[in-house]
PDB file of C-alpha atoms in Angstrom:
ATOM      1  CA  UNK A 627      -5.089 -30.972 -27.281  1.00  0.00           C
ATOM      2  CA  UNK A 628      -2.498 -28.106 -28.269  1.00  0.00           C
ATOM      3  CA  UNK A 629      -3.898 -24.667 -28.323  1.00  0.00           C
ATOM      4  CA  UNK A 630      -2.460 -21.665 -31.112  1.00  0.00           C
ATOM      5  CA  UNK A 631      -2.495 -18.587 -29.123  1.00  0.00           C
ATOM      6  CA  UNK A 632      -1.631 -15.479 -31.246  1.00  0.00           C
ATOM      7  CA  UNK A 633      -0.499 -12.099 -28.995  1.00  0.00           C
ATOM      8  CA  UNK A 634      -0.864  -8.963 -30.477  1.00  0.00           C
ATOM      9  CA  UNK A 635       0.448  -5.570 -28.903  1.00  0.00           C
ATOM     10  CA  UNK A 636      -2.542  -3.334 -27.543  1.00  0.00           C
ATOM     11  CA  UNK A 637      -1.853  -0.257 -29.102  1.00  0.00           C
ATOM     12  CA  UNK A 638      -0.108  -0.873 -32.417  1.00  0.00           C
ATOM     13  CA  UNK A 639      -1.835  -4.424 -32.822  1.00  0.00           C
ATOM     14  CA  UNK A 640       1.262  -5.626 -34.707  1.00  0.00           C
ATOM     15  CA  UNK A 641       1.866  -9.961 -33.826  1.00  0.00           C
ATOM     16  CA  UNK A 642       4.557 -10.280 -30.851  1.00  0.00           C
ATOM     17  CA  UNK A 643       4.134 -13.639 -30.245  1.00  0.00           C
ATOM     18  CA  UNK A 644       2.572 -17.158 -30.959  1.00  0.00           C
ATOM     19  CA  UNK A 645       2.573 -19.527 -28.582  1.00  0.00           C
ATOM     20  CA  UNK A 646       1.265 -23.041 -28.333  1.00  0.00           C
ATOM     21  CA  UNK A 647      -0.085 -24.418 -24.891  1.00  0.00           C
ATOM     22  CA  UNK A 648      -2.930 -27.210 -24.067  1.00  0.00           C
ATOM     23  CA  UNK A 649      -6.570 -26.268 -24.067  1.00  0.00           C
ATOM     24  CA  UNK A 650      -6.699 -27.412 -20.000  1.00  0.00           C
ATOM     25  CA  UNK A 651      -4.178 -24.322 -19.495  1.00  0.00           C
ATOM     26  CA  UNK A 652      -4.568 -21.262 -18.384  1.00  0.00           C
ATOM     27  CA  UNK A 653      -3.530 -17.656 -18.512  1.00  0.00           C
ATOM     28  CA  UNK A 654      -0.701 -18.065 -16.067  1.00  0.00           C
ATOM     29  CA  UNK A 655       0.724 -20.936 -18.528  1.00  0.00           C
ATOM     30  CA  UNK A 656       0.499 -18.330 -21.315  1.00  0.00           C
ATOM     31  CA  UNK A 657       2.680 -15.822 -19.263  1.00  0.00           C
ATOM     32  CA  UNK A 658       4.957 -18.770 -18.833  1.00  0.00           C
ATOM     33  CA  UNK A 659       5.611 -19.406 -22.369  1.00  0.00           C
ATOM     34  CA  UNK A 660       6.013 -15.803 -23.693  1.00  0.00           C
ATOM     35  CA  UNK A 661       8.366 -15.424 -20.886  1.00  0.00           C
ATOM     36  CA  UNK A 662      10.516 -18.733 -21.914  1.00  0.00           C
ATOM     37  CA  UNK A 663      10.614 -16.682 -25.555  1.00  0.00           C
ATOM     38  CA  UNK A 664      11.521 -12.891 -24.104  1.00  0.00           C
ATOM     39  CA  UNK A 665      13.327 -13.775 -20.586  1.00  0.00           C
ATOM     40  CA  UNK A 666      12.343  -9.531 -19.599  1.00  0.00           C
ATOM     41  CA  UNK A 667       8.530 -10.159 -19.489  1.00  0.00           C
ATOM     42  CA  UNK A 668       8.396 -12.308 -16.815  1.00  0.00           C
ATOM     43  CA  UNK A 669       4.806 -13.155 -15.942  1.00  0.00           C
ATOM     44  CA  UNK A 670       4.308 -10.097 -12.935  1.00  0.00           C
ATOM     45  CA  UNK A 671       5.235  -7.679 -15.855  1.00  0.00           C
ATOM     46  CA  UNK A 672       2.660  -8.922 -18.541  1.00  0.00           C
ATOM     47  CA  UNK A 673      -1.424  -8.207 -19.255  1.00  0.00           C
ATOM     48  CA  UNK A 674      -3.327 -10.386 -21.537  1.00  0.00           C
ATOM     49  CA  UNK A 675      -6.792  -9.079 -22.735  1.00  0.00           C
ATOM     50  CA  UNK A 676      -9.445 -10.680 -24.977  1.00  0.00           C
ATOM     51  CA  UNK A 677      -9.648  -7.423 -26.166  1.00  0.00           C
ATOM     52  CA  UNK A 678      -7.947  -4.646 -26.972  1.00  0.00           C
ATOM     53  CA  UNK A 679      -9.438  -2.381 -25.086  1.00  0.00           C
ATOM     54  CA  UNK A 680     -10.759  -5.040 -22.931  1.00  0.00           C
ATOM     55  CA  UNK A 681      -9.928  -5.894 -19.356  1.00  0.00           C
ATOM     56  CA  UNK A 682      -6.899  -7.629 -17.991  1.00  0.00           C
ATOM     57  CA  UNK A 683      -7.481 -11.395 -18.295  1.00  0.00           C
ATOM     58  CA  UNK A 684      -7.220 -13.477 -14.679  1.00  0.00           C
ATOM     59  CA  UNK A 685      -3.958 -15.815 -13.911  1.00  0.00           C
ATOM     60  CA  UNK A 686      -6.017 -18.408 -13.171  1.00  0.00           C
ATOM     61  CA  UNK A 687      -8.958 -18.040 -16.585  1.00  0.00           C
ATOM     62  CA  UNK A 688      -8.641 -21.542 -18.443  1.00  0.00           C
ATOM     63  CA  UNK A 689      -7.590 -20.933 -21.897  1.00  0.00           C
ATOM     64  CA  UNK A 690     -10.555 -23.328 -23.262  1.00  0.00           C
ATOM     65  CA  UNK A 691     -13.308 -20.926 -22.424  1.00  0.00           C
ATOM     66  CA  UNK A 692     -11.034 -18.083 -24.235  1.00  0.00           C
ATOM     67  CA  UNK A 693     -11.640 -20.839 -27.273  1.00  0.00           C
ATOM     68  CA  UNK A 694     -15.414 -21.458 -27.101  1.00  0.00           C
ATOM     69  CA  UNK A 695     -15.406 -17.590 -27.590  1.00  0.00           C
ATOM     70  CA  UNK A 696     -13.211 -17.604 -30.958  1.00  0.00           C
ATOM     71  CA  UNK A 697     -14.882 -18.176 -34.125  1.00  0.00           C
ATOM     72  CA  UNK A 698     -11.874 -20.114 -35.469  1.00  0.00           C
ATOM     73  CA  UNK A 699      -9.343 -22.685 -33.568  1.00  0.00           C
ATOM     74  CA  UNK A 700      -7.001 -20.282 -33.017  1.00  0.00           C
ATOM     75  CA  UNK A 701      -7.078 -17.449 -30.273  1.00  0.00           C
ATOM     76  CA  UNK A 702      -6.202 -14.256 -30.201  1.00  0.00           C
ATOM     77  CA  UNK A 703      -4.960 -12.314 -27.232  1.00  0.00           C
ATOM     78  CA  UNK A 704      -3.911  -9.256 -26.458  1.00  0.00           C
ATOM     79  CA  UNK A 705      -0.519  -7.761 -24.711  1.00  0.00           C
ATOM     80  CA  UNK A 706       0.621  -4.764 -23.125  1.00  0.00           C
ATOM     81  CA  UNK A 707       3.879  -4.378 -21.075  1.00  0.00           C
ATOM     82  CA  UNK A 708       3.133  -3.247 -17.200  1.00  0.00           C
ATOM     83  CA  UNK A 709       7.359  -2.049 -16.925  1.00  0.00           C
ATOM     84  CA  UNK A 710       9.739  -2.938 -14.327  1.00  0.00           C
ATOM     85  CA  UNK A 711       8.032  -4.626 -10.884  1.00  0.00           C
ATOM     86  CA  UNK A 712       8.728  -4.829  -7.815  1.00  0.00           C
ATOM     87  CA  UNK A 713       6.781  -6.111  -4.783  1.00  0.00           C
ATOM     88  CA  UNK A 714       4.683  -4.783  -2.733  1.00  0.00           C
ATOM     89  CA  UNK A 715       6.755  -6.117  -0.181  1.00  0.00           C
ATOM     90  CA  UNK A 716       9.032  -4.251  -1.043  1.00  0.00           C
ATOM     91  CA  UNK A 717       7.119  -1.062  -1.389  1.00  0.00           C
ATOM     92  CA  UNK A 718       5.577  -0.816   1.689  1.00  0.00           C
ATOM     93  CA  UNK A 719       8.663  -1.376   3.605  1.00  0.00           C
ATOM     94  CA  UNK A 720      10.785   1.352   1.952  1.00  0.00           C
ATOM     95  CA  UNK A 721       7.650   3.932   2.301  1.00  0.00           C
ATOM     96  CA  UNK A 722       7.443   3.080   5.816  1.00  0.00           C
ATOM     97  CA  UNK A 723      10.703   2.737   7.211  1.00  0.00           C
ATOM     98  CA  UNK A 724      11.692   6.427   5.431  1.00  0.00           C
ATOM     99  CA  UNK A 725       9.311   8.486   7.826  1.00  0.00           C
ATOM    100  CA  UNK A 726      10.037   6.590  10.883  1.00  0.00           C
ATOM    101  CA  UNK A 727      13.611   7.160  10.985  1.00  0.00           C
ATOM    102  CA  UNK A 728      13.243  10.751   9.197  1.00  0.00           C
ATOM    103  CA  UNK A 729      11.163  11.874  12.076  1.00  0.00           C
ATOM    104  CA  UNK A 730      13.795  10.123  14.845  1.00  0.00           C
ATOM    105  CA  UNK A 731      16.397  12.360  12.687  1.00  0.00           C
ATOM    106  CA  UNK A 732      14.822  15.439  13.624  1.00  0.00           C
ATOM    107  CA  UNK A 733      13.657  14.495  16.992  1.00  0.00           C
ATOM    108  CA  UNK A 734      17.034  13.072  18.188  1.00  0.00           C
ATOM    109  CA  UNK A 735      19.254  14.680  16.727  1.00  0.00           C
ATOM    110  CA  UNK A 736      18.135  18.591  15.917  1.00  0.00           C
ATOM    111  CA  UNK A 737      21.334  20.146  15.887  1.00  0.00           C
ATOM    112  CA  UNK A 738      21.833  18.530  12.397  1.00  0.00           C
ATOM    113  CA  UNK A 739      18.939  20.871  11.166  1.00  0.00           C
ATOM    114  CA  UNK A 740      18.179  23.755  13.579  1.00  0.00           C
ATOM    115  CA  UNK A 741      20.624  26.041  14.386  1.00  0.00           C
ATOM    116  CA  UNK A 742      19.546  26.986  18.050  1.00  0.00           C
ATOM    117  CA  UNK A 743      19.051  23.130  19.408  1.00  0.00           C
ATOM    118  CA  UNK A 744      19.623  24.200  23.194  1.00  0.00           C
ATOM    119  CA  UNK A 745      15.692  24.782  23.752  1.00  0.00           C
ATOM    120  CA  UNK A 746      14.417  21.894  26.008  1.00  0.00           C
ATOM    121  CA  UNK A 747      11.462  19.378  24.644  1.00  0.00           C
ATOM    122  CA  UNK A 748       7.966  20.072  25.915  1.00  0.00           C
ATOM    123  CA  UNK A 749       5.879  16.630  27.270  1.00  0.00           C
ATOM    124  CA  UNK A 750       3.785  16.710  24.048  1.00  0.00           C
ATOM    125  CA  UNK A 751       6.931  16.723  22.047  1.00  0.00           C
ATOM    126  CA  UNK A 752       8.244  13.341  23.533  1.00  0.00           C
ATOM    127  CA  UNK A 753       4.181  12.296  23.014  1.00  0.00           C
ATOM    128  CA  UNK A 754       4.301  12.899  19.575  1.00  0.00           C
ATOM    129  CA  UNK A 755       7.704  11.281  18.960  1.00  0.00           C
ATOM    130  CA  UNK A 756       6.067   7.918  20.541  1.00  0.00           C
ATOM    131  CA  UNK A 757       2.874   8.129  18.595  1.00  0.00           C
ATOM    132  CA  UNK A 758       4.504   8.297  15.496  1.00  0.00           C
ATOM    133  CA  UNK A 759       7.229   5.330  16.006  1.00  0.00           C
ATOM    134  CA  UNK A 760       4.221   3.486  16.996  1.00  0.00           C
ATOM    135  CA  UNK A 761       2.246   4.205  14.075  1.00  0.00           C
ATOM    136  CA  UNK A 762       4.944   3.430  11.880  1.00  0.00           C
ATOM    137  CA  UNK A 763       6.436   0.792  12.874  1.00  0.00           C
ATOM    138  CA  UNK A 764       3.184  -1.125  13.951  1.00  0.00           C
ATOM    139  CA  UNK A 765       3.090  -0.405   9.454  1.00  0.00           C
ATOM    140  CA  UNK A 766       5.993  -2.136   8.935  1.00  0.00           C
ATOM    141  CA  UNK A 767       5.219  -5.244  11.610  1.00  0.00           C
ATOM    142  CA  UNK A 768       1.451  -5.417   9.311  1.00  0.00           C
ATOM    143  CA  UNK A 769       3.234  -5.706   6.396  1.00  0.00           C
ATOM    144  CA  UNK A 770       5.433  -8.249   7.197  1.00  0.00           C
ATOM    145  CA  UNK A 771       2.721 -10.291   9.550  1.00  0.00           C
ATOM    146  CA  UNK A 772      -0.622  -9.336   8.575  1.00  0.00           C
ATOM    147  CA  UNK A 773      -0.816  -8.103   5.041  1.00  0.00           C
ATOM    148  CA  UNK A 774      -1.609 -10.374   2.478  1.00  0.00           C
ATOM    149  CA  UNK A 775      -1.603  -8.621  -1.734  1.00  0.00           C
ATOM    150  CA  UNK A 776      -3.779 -10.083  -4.426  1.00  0.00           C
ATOM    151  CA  UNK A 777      -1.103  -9.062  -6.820  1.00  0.00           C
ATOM    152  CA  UNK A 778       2.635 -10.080  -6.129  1.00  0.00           C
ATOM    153  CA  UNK A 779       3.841  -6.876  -7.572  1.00  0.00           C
ATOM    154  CA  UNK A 780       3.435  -3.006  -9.127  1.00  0.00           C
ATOM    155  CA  UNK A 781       5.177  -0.809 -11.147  1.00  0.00           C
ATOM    156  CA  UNK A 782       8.773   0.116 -10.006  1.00  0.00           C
ATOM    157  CA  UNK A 783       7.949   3.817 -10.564  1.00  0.00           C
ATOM    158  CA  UNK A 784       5.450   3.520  -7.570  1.00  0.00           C
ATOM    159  CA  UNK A 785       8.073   2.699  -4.805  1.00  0.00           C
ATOM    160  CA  UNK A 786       9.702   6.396  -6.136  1.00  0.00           C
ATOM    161  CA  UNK A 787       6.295   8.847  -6.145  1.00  0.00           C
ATOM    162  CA  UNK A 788       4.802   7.227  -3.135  1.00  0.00           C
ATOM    163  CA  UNK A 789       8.274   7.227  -1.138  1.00  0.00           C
ATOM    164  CA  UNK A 790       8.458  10.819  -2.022  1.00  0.00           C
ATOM    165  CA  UNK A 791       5.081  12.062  -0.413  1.00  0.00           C
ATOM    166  CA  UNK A 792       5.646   9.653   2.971  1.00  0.00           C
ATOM    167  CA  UNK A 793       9.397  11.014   3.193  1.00  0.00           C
ATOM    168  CA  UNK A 794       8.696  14.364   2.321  1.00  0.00           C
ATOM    169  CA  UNK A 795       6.047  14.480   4.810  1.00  0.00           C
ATOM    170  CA  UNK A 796       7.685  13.223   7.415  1.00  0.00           C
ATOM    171  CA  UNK A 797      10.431  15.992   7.213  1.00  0.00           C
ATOM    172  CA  UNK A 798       7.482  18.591   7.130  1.00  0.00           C
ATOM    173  CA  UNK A 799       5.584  17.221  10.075  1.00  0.00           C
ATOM    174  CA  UNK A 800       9.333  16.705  12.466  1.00  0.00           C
ATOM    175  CA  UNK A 801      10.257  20.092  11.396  1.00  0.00           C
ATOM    176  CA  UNK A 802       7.728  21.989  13.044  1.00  0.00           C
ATOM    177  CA  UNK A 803       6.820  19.685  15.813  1.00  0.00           C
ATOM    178  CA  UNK A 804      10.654  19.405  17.340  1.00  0.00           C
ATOM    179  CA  UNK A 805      11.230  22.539  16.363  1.00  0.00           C
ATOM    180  CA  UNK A 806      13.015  25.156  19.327  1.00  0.00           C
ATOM    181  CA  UNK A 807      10.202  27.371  19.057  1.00  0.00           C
ATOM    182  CA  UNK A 808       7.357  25.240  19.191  1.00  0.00           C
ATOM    183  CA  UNK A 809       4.542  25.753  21.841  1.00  0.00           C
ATOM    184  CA  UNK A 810       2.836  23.393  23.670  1.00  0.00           C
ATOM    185  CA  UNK A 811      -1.654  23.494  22.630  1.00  0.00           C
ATOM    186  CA  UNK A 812      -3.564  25.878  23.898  1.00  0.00           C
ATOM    187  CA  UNK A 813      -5.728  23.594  26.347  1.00  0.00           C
ATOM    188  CA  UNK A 814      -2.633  22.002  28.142  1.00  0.00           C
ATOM    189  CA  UNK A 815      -2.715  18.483  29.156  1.00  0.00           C
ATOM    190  CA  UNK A 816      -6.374  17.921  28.658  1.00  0.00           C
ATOM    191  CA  UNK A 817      -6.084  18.740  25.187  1.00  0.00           C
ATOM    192  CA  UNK A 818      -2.434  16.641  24.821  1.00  0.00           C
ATOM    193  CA  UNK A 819      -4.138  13.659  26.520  1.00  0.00           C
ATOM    194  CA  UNK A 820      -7.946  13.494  24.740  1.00  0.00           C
ATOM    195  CA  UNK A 821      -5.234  13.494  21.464  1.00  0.00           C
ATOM    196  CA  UNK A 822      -3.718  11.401  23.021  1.00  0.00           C
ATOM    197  CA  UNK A 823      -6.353   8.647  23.361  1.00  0.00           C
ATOM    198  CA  UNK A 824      -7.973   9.266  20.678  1.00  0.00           C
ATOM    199  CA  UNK A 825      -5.140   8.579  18.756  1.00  0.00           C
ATOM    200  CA  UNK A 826      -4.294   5.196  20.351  1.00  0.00           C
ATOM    201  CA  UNK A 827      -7.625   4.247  20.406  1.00  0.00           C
ATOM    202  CA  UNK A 828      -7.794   4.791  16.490  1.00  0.00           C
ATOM    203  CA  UNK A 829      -4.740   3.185  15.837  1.00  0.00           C
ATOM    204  CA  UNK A 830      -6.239   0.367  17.817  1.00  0.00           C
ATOM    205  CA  UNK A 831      -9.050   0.338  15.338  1.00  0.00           C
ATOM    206  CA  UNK A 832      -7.249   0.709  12.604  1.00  0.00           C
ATOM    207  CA  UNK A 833      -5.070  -2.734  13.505  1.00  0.00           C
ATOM    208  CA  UNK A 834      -8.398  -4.272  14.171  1.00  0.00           C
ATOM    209  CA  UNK A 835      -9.972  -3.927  10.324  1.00  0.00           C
ATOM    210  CA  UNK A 836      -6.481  -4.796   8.889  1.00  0.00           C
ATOM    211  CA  UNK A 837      -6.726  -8.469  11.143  1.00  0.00           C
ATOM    212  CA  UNK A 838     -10.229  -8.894   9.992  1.00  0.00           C
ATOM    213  CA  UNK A 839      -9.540  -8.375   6.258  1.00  0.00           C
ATOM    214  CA  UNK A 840      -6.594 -10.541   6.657  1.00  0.00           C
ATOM    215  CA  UNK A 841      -8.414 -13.352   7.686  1.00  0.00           C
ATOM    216  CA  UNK A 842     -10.559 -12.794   4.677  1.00  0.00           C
ATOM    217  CA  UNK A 843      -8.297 -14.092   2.282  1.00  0.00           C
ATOM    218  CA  UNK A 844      -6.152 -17.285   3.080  1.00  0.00           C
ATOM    219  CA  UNK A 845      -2.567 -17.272   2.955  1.00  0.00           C
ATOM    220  CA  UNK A 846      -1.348 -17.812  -0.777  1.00  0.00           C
ATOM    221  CA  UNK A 847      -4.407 -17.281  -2.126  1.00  0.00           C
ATOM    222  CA  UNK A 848      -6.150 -14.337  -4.183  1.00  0.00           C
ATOM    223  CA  UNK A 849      -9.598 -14.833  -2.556  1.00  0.00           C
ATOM    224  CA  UNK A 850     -12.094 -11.390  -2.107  1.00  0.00           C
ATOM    225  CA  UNK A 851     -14.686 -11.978   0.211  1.00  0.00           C
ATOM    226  CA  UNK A 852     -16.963  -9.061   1.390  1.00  0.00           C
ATOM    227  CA  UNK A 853     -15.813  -7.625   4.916  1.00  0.00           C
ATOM    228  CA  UNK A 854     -18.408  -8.034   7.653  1.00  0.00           C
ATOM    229  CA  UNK A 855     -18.376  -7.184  11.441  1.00  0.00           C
ATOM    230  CA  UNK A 856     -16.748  -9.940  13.593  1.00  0.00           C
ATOM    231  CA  UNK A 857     -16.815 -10.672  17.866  1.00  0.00           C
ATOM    232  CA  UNK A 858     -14.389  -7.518  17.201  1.00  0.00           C
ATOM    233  CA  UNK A 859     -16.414  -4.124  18.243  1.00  0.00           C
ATOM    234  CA  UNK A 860     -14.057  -2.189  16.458  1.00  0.00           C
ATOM    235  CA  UNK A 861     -15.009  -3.736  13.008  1.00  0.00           C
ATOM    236  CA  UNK A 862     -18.976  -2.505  13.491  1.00  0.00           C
ATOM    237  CA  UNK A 863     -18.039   0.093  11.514  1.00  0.00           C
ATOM    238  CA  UNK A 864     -18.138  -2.192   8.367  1.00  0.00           C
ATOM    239  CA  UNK A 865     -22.029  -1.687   8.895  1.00  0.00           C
ATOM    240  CA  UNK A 866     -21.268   2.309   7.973  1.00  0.00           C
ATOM    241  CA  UNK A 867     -18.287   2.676   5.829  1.00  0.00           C
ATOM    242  CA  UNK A 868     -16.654   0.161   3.118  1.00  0.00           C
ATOM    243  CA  UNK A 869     -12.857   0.490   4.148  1.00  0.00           C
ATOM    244  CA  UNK A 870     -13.021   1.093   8.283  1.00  0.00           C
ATOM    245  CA  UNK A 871      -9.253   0.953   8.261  1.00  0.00           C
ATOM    246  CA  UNK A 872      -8.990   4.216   6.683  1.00  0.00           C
ATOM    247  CA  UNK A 873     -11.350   6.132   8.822  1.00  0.00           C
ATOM    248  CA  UNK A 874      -9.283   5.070  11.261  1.00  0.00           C
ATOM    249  CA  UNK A 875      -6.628   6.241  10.088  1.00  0.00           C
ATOM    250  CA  UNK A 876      -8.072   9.361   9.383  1.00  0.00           C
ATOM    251  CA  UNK A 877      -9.138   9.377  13.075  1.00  0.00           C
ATOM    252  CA  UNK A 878      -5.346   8.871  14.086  1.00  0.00           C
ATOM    253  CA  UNK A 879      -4.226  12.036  12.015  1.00  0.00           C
ATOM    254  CA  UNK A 880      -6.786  14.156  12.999  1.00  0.00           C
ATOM    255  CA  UNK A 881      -6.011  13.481  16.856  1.00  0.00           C
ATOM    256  CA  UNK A 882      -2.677  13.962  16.377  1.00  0.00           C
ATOM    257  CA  UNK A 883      -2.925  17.160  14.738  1.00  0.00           C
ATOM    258  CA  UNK A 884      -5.064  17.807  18.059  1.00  0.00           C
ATOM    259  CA  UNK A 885      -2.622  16.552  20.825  1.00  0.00           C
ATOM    260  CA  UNK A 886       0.080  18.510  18.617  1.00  0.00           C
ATOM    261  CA  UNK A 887      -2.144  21.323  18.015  1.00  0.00           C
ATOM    262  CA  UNK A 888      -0.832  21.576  14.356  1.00  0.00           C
ATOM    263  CA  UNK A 889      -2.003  21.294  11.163  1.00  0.00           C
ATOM    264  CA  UNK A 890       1.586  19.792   9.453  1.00  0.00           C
TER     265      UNK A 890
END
């Protein structure tokens, strides 16, 4: 049985569209057809509400129920434009690659931005280098292999302000580690080497929790399940703290900053 399905804007509330799809549809086949009649709004780029000020319908939310809920045969939805997307893909791989080969810039090559290069690297120096390669690059390997996103895209604007504090970072935190006048901690070698560790061994973690939530969801699917220790010991701390993988991460910075002895 066909299905009227007026679309208002969510802010003016003027009529953009009227579309007709069977009662056994859903929200996704919605999408569809205001896309086949404005080829810009492709589905990743639209939200539907019930209400105006409502929240964003589901993909997957059967159009019939949206009808038991309408007090004539007609339903009324409501539309607002997300902007340009892109994926997430996409996203994580430009904000990741940028600091990893910003920091190499600095670290390989400092004549291009100090002007006395001739000073020789101290041990933690070439540590630091390797720990934050590895950091970012293990990034880039999760987001290809291990990552999986409930939503396909975000808003192009993102890849811009989030690419902007990783770069910029990056350039802050190379300057003053490679630098020619840096000094090596105070402590020596037991303070380079407890970083050190500690740093691995949270960047250990921190791969662990992203594994485990991957496994949570199958591939292709938008499933949330509620994260729970596995055989893993580094996931126990699911029984103290709701996202693991950032205290971990946390962890890694704040060894860092101690195997470094700096704050950048």
């Amino acid at each position: 049985m066909s299905l009227t399905i007026e679309i208002f804007h969510s802010k003016s509330l003027k009529q953009l569209f009227s579309v007709k799809v069977n009662d056994t549809d859903t929200i996704s086949h919605v999408k569809n057809a205001i896309n086949s009649q404005k080829s810009k709004l492709y589905p990743d780029r639209q939200m539907l509400k019930s209400e105006a000020a409502g929240k964003a319908l589901k993909d997957e939310e059967k159009v019939a129920d949206l009808k038991k809920n309408s007090d004539s045969g007609n339903v009324r939805l409501y539309f607002k434009d997300l902007g340009p997307q892109v994926g997430w893909t996409t996203v994580f791989l430009t904000e990741y690659a940028g600091p990893l080969f910003i920091y190499l810039i600095f670290y390989l090559r400092p004549s291009i931005i100090y002007s006395n290069s001739n000073a020789k690297y101290q041990q933690v120096t070439h540590f630091a280098c390797a720990c934050w390669v590895f950091h970012y690059a293990k990034r880039l390997l999760e987001t290809v292999f291990v990552h999986r996103f409930s939503h396909a895209t975000m808003p192009i604007r993102n890849i811009f302000k989030n690419s902007f504090y990783y770069w910029g970072f990056a350039a802050y935190v190379a300057y003053y580690n490679n630098h020619p006048l840096y000094t090596p901690p105070m402590f020596g070698s037991m303070q380079i080497y407890i970083g050190l560790f500690g740093f691995l061994f949270n960047e250990l973690g921190n791969l662990s929790i992203h594994l485990a939530l991957r496994d949570l969801r199958p591939a292709g699917s938008k499933v949330r399940k509620i994260p729970l220790p596995t055989s893993n010991p580094f996931t126990k701390l699911f029984n103290f703290v709701s996202c693991p993988n950032y205290s971990y991460e946390i962890g890694s910075w704040i060894f860092f900053s101690i195997m470094t002895e700096s704050l950048c």
